[in-house]
Short mmCIF file of C-alpha atoms in Angstrom, two decimals:
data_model
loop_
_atom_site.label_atom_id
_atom_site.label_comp_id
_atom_site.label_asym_id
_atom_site.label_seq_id
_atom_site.Cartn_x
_atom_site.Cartn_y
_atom_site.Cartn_z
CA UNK H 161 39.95 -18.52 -20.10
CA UNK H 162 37.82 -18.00 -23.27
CA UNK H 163 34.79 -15.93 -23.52
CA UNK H 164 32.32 -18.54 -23.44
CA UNK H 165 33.66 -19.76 -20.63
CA UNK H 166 33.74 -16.69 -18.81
CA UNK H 167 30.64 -16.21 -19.56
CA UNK H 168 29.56 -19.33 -18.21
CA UNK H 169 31.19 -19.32 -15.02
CA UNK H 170 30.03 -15.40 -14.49
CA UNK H 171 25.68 -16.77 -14.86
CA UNK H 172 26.78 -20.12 -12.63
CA UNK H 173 28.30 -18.06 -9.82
CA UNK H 174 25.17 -15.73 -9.88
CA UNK H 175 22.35 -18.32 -10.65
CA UNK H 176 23.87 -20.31 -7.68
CA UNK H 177 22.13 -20.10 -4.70
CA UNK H 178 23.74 -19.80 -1.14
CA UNK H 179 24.38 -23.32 0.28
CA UNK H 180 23.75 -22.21 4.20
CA UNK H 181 20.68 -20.13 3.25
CA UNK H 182 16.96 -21.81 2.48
CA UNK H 183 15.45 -19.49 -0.38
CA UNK H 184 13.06 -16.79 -0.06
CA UNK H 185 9.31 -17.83 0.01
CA UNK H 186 5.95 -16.57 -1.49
CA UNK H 187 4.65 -16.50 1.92
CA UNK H 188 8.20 -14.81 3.38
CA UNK H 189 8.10 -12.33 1.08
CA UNK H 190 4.62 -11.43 1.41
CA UNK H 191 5.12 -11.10 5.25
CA UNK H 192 7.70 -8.60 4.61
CA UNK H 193 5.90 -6.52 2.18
CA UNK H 194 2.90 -5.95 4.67
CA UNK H 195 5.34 -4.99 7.42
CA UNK H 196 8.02 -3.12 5.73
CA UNK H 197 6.43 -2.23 1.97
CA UNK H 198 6.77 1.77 1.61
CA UNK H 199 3.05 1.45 -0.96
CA UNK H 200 1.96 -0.32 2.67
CA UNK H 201 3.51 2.04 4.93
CA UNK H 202 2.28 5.31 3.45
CA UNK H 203 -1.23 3.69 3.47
CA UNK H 204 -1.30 2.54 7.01
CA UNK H 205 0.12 5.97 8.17
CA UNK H 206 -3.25 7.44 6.39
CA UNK H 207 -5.74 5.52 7.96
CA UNK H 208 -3.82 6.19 11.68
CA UNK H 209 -4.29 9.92 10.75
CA UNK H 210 -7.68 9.50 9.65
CA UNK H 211 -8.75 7.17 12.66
CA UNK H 212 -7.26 10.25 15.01
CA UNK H 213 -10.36 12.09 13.10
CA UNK H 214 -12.83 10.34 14.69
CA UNK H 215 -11.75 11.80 18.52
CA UNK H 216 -10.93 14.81 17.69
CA UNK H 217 -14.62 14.88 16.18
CA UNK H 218 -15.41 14.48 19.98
CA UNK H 219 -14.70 17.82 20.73
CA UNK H 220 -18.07 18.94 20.20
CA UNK H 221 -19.42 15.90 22.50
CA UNK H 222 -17.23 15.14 25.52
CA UNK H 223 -17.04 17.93 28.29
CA UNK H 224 -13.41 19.91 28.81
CA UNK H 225 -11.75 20.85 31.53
CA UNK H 226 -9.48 24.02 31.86
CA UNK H 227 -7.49 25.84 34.46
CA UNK H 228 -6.77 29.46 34.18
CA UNK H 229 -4.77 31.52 36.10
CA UNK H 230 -3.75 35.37 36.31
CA UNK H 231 -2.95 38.45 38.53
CA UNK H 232 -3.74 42.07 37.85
CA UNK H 233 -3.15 45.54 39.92
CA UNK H 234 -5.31 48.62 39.25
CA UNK H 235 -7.07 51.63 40.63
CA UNK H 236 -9.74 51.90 38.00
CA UNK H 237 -12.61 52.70 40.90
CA UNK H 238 -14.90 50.03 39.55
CA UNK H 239 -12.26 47.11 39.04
CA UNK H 240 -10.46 48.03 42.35
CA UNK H 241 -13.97 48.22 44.45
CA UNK H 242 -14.70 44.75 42.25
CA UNK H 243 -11.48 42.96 43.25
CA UNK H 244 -12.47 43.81 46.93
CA UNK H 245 -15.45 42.42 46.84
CA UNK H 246 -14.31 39.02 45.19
CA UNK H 247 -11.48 38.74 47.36
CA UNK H 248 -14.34 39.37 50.50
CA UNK H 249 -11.98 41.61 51.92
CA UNK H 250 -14.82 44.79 51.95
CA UNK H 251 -15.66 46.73 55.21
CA UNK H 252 -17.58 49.58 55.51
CA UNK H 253 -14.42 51.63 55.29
CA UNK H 254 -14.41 50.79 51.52
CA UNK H 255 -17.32 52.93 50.77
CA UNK H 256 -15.81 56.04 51.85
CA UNK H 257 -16.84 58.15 48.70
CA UNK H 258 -13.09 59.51 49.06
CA UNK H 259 -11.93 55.41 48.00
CA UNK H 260 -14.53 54.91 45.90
CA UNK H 261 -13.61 57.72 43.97
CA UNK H 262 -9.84 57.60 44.06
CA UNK H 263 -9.09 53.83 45.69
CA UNK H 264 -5.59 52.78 46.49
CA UNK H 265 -4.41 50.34 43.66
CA UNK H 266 -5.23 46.81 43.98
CA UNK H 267 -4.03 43.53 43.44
CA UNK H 268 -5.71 40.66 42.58
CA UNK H 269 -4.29 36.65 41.90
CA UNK H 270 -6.64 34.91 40.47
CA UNK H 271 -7.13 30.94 39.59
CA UNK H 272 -10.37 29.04 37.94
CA UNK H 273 -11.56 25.42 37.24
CA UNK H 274 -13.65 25.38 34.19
CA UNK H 275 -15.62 22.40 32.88
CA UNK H 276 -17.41 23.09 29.88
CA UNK H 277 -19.97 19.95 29.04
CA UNK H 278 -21.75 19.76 25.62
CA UNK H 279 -25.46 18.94 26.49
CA UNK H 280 -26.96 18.70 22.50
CA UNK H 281 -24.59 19.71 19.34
CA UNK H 282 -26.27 18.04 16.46
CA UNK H 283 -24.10 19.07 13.58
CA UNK H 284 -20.96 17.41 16.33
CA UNK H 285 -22.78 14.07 16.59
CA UNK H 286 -23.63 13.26 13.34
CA UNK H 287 -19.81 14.93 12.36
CA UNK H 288 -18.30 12.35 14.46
CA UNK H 289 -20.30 9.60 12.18
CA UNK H 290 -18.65 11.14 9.25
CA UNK H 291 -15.66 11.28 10.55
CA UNK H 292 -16.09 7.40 11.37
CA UNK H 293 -16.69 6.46 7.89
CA UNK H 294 -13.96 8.35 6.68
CA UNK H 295 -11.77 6.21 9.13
CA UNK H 296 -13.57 2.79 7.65
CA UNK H 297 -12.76 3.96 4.28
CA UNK H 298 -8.72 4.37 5.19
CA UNK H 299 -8.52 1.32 6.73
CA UNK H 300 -10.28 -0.48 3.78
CA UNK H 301 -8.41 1.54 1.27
CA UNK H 302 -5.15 0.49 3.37
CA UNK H 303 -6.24 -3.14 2.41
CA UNK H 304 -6.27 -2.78 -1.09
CA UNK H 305 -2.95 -1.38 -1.30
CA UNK H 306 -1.77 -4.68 0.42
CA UNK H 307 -3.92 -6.52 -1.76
CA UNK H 308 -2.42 -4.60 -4.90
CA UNK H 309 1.17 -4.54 -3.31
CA UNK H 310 0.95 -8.38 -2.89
CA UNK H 311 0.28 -8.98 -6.73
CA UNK H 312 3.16 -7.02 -7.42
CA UNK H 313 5.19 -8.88 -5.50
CA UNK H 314 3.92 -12.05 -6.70
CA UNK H 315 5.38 -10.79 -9.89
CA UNK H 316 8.36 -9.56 -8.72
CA UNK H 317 8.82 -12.72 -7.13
CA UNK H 318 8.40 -14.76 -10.07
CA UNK H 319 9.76 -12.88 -12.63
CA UNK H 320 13.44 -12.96 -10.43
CA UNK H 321 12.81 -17.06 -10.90
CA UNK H 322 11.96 -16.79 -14.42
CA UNK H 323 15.12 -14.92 -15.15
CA UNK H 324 17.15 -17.41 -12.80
CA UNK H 325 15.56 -19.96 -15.01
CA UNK H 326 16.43 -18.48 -17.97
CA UNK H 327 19.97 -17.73 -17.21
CA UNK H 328 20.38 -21.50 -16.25
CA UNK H 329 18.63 -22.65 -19.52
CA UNK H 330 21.14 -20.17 -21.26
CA UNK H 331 23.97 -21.84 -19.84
CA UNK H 332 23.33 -25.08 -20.92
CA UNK H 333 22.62 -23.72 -24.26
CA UNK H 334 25.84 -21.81 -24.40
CA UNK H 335 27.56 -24.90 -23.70
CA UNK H 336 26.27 -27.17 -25.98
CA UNK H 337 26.66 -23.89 -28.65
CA UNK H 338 30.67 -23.84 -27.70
CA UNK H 339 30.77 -27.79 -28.32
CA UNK H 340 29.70 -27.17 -31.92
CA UNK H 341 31.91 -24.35 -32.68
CA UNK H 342 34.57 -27.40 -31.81
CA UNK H 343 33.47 -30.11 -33.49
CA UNK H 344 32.67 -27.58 -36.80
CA UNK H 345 36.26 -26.55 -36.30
CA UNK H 346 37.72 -29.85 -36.12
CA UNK H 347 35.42 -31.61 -38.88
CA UNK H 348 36.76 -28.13 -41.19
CA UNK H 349 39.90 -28.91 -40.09
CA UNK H 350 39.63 -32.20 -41.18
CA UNK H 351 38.07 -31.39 -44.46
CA UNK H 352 34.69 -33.28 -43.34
CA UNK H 353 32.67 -29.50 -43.55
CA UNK H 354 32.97 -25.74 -44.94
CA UNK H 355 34.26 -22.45 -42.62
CA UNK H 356 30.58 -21.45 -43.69
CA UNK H 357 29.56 -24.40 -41.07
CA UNK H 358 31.87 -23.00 -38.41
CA UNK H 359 31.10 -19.67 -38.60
CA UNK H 360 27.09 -20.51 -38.43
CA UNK H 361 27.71 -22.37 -35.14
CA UNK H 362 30.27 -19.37 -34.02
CA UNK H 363 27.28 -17.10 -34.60
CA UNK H 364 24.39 -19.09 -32.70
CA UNK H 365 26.88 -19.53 -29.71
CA UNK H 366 27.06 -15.32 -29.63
CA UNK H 367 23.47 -15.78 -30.33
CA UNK H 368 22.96 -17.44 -26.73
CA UNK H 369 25.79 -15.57 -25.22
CA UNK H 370 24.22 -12.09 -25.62
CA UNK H 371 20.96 -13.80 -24.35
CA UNK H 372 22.46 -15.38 -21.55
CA UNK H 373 23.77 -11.51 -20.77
CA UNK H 374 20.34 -9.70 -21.13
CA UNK H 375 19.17 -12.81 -18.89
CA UNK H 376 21.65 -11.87 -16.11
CA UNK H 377 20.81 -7.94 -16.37
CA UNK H 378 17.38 -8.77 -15.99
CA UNK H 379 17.71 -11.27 -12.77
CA UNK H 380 19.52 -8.35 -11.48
CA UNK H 381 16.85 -6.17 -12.11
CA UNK H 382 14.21 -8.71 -10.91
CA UNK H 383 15.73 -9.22 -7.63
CA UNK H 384 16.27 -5.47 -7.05
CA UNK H 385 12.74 -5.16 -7.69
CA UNK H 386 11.62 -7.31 -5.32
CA UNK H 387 14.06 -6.34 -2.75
CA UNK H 388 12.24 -2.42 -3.29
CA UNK H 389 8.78 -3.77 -2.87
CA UNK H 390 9.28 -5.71 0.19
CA UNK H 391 10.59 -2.53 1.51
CA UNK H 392 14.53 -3.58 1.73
CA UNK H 393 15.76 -1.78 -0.82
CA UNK H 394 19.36 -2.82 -2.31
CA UNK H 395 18.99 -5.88 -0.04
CA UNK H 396 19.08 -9.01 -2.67
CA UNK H 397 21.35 -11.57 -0.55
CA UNK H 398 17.77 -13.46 -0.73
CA UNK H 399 17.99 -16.67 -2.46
CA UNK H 400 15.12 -17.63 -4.63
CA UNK H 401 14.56 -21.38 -6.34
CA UNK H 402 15.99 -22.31 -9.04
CA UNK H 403 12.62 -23.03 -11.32
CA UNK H 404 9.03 -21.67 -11.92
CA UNK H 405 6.64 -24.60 -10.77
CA UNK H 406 6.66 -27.27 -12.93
CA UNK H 407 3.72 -26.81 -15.76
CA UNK H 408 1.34 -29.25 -14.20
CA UNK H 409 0.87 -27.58 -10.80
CA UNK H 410 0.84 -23.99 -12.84
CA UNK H 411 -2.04 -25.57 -14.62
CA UNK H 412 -3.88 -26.33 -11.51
CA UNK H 413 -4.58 -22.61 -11.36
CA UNK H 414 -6.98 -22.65 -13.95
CA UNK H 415 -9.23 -23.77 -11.08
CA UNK H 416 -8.94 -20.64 -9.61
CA UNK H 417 -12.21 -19.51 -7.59
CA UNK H 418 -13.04 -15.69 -7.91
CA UNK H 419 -16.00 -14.47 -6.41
CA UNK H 420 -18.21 -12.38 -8.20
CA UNK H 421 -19.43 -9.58 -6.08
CA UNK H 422 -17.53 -6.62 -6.19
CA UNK H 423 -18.39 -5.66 -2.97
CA UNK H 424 -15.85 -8.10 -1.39
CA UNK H 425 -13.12 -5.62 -2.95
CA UNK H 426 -11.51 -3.40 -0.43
CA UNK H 427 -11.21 -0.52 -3.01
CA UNK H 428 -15.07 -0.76 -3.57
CA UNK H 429 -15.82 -1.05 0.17
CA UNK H 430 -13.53 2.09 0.60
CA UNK H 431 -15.51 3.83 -2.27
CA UNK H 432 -18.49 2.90 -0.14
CA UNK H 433 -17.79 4.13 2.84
CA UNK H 434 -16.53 7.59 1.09
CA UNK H 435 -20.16 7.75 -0.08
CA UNK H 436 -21.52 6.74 3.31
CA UNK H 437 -19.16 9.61 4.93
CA UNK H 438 -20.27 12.54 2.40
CA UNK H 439 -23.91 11.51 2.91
CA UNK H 440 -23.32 11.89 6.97
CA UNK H 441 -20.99 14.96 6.33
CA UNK H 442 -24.23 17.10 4.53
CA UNK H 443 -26.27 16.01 7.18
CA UNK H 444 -23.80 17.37 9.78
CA UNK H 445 -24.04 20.56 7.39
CA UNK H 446 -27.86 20.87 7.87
CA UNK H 447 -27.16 20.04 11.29
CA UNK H 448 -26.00 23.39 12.09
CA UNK H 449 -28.96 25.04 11.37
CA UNK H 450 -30.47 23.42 14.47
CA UNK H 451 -30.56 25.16 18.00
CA UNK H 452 -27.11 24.19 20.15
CA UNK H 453 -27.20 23.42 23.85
CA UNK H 454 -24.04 23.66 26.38
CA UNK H 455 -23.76 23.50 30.05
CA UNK H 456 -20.71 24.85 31.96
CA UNK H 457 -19.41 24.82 36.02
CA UNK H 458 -16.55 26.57 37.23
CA UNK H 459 -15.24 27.83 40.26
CA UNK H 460 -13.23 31.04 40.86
CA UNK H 461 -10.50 31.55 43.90
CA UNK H 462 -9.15 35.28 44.00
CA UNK H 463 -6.82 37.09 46.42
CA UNK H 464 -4.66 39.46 47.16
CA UNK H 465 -1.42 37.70 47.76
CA UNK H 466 -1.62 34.23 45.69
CA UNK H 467 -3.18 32.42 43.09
CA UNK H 468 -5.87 30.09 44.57
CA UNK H 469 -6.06 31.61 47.62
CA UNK H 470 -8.84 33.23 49.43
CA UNK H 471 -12.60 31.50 49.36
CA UNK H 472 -14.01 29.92 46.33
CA UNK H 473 -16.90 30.37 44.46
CA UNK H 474 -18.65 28.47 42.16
CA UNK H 475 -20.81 29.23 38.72
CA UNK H 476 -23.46 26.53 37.28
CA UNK H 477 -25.42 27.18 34.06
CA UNK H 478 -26.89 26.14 31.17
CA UNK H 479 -26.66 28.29 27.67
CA UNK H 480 -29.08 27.63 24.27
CA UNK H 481 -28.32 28.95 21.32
CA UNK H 482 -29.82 29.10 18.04
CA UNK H 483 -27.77 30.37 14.49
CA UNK H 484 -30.88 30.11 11.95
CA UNK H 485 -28.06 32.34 9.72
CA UNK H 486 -24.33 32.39 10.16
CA UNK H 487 -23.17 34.38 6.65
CA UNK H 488 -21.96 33.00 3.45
CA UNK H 489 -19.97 30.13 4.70
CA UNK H 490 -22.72 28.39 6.03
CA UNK H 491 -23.74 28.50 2.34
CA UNK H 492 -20.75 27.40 1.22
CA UNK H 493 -20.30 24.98 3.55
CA UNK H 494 -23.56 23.52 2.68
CA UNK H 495 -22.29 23.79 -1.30
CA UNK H 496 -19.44 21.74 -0.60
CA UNK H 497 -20.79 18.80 0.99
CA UNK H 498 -23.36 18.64 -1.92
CA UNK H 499 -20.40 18.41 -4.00
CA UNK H 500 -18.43 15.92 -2.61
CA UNK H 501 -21.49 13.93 -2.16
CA UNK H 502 -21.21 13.88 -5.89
CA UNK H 503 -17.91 13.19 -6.34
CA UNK H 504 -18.25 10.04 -4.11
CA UNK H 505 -21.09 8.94 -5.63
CA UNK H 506 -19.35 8.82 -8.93
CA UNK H 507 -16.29 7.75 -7.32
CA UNK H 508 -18.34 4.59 -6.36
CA UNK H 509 -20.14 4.13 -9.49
CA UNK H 510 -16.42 4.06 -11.10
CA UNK H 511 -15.00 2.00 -8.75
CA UNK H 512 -17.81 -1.04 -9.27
CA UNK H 513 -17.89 -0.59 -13.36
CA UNK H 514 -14.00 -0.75 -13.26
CA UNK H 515 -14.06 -4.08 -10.69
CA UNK H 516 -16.49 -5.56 -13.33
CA UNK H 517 -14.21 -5.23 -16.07
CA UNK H 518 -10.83 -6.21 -14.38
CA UNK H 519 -12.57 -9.39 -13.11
CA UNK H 520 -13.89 -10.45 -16.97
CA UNK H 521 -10.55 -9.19 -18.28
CA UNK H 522 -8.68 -11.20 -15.31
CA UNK H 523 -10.67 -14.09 -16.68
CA UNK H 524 -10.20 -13.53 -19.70
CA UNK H 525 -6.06 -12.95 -19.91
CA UNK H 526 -5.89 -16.52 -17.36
CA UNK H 527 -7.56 -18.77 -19.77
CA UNK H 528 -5.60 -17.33 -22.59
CA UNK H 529 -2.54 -17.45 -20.25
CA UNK H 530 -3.43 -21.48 -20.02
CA UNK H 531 -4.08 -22.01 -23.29
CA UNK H 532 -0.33 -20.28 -24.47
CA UNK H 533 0.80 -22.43 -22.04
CA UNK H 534 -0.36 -25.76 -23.38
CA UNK H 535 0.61 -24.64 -26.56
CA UNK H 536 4.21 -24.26 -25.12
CA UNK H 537 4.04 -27.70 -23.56
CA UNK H 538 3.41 -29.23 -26.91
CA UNK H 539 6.04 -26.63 -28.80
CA UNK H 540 8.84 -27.89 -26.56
CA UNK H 541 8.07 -31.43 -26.81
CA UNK H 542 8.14 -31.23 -30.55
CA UNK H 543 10.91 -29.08 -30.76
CA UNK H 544 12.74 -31.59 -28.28
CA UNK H 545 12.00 -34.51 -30.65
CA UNK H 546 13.02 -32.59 -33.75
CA UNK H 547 16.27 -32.00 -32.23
CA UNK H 548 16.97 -35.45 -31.68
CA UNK H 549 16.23 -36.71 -34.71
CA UNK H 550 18.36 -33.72 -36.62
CA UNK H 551 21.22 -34.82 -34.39
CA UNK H 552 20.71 -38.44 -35.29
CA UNK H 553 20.85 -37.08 -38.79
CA UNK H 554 23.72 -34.84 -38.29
CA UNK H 555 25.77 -37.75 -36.58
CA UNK H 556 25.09 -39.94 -40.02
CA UNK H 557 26.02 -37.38 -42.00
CA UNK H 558 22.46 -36.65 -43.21
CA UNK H 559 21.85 -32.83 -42.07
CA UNK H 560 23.83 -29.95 -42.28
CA UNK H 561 25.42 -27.99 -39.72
CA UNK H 562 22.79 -25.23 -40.54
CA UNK H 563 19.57 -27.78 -39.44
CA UNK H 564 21.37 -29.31 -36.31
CA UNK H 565 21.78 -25.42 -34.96
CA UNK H 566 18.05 -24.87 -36.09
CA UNK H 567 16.58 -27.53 -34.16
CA UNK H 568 19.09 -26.53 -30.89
CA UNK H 569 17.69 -23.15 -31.09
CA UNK H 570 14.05 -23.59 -31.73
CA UNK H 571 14.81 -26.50 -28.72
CA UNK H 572 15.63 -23.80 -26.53
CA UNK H 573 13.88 -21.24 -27.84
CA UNK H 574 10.87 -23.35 -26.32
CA UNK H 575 12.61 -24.04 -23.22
CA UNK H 576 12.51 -20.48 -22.36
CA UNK H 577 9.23 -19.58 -24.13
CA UNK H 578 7.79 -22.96 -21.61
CA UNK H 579 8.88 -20.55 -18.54
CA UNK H 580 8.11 -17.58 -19.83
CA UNK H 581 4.01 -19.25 -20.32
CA UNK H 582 4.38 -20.45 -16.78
CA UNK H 583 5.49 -16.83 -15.70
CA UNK H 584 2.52 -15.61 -17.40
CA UNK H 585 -0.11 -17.79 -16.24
CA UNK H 586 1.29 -17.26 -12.35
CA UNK H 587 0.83 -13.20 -13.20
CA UNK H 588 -2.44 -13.78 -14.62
CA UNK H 589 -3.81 -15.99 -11.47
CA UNK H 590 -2.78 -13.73 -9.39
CA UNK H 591 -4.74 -10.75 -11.11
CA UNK H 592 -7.32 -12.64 -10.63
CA UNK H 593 -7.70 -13.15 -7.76
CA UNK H 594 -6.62 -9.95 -6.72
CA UNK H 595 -9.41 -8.85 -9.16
CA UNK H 596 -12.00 -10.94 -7.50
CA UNK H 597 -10.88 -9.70 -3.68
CA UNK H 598 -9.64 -12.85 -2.96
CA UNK H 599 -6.76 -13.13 -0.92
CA UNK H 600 -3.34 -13.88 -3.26
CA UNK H 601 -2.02 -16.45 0.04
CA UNK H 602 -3.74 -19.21 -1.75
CA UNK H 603 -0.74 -18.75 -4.40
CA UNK H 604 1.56 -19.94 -1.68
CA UNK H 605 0.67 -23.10 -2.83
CA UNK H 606 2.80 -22.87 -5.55
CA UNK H 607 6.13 -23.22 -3.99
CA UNK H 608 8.19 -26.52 -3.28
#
């Protein structure tokens, strides 16, 4: 087997798609990015950590419960005569000034049930409301890295096609290349043309071949790309279709609607609720400088043999308390939240001034992405014509060699520069809609 046709049967066998198995879809492979996408993983793990901020900002609110439990011996003459008395066990016997003053040890078991309810903690309630924006902002900012992770797969997606495309437009072009290195050959062999004419077509069939290579390694490439962002990594036994959508439906997505607020983003909602949080968290700050008040109940069993035994008894009460000063980090505290009030203020400010100018450059890059690929409409068309009439030419003995593989190359040199405008306008859709906040589904409608 010759190289060419090595080559050849090498792209078929890998641009050939599974008979049993119905190729991957937009839609599939979206699916499988939000579940399994390690960008969409990490993100979702975030805003479950994040959302567990919110109750644990509840310490502060809700009421606890404990149970303690302990034993102790002693003759100190005050804890012994105390045990005593909690157990109940004293008689008059225990005020002998002889046991008061040098008591037998004692043992003492004791058990409690402690409830201690939060009545008013201002700086914990408005806390918890930062603590709930911060949670908003994770799961919005968990949004946009689907949003973002779905463009890139959108790419992905596509560019594995275009490649697939290419290689098959490489074959045929390698083909047709390896049909004029024969008939060069034979009309030199039969004195009817110059080696110079053979070796020209021997060079533009290398010419394809070592494109129809870098078109393989970069299929490869595509598909192991895609395979990483849907979260399989290593996993291409996917099939994909064999073609970008044909140029007219491609077209249709200079129709695109993108919205124009930038508030329908999720990474400007996000920055939005960061702001919202660090305005809540220095009001929990200043919070602290008001008065705190806490209730508790809790009832006591002690004895001398076992823990909970003996008769219980029960404390109620209420406790205020006020902290006009607690030190330096009360200052610092206070510092900090001014700070990142700041930050996320600017944060915010970035966020909408950078929306604003991916949505007018996302505008801008799909009309020229349109335009490029009218212009590659009409290139192919004309290059398609020229070729014919070169080979007419050729056939009647009017061209040369060198014009009939000019016209075959700029033919396909359109072919693939055709797919490689569709690829581009696709890309550029999808940026903008992903600029815009809309959701990239409505590219589903792309596929067969």
């Amino acid at each position: 087997m010759d190289r060419s046709a090595l080559l050849l049967a090498i792209a078929l066998g890998a641009a050939s798609p599974a008979a049993a198995q119905a190729p991957l879809t937009l839609a599939e492979a979206f699916r499988r990015a939000d579940a399994a996408g390690y960008a969409n993983r990490i993100a979702d793990g975030a805003s479950r950590s994040q959302s567990a901020q919110v109750t644990a900002a509840l310490r502060g609110i809700l009421p606890t419960l404990r149970v303690e439990g302990g034993v102790a011996r002693t003759d100190d003459p005050l804890a012994a005569f105390g045990f005593t008395l909690q157990q109940r066990s004293v008689t008059a016997a225990a005020f002998d000034p002889m046991r008061l003053n040098a008591p037998d040890p004692v043992t003492n078991w004791h058990g409690s049930v402690v409830a201690e309810i939060p009545i008013f903690n201002a700086d914990a309630l408005v806390g918890r409301t930062a603590a709930a924006k911060l949670a908003d902002a994770a799961r919005a900012n968990a949004g946009w890295v689907r949003a973002t992770t779905r463009a890139e797969v959108t790419r992905a997606y596509f560019a594995a096609i275009l490649a697939r495309e290419q290689a098959r437009t490489l074959v045929s072009a390698v083909t047709a290349a390896t049909a004029h290195v024969r008939q060069a050959e034979s009309m030199v062999n039969n004195g009817l043309a110059t080696r110079s004419d053979a070796l020209l077509a021997s060079i533009q069939q290398g010419r394809f071949e070592a494109q129809l290579l870098g078109a393989e390694g970069n299929a490869t490439i595509a598909r192991e790309r895609l395979a990483l962002l849907l979260g399989q990594p290593g996993d291409t036994s996917f099939t994909l279709p064999d073609s970008l959508p044909a140029a007219m439906r491609v077209r249709a997505l200079a129709n695109v609607t993108t919205g124009d607020a930038a508030a329908t983003r999720l990474d400007v909602t996000a920055a939005q609720f960061g702001l919202d949080a660090a305005n809540r968290d220095g009001l929990r700050a200043k919070a602290g400088y008001l008065p705190r008040l806490n209730g508790f109940a809790r009832s006591d069993w002690n004895s001398a043999d076992r823990f909970f035994g003996g008769r219980s008894s029960y404390t109620l009460g209420v406790m205020a308390s006020w902290s006009p000063f607690r030190g330096a980090a009360q200052i610092a505290d206070r510092d900090a939240t001014q700070g990142r009030t700041a930050s996320a203020r600017a944060a915010l400010e970035a966020t909408e001034v950078g929306a604003a100018l991916e949505r007018s450059a996302a505008r801008t890059l799909l009309s020229v992405a349109i335009a490029q690929l009218e212009i590659a409409r009409a290139s192919l068309a004309q290059a398609t014509e020229a070729h014919r009439i070169v080979e007419r030419k050729y056939a009647g003995g009017l061209a040369t060699i060198a014009e009939l593989l000019g016209a075959a190359t700029a033919e396909n040199d359109s072919r693939l520069g055709l797919a490689e405008a569709r690829f581009q306008v696709i890309v550029a859709a999808a940026a903008a809609h992903l600029a815009a906040g809309d959701d990239l589904t409505a590219l589903t409608q792309l596929e067969n």
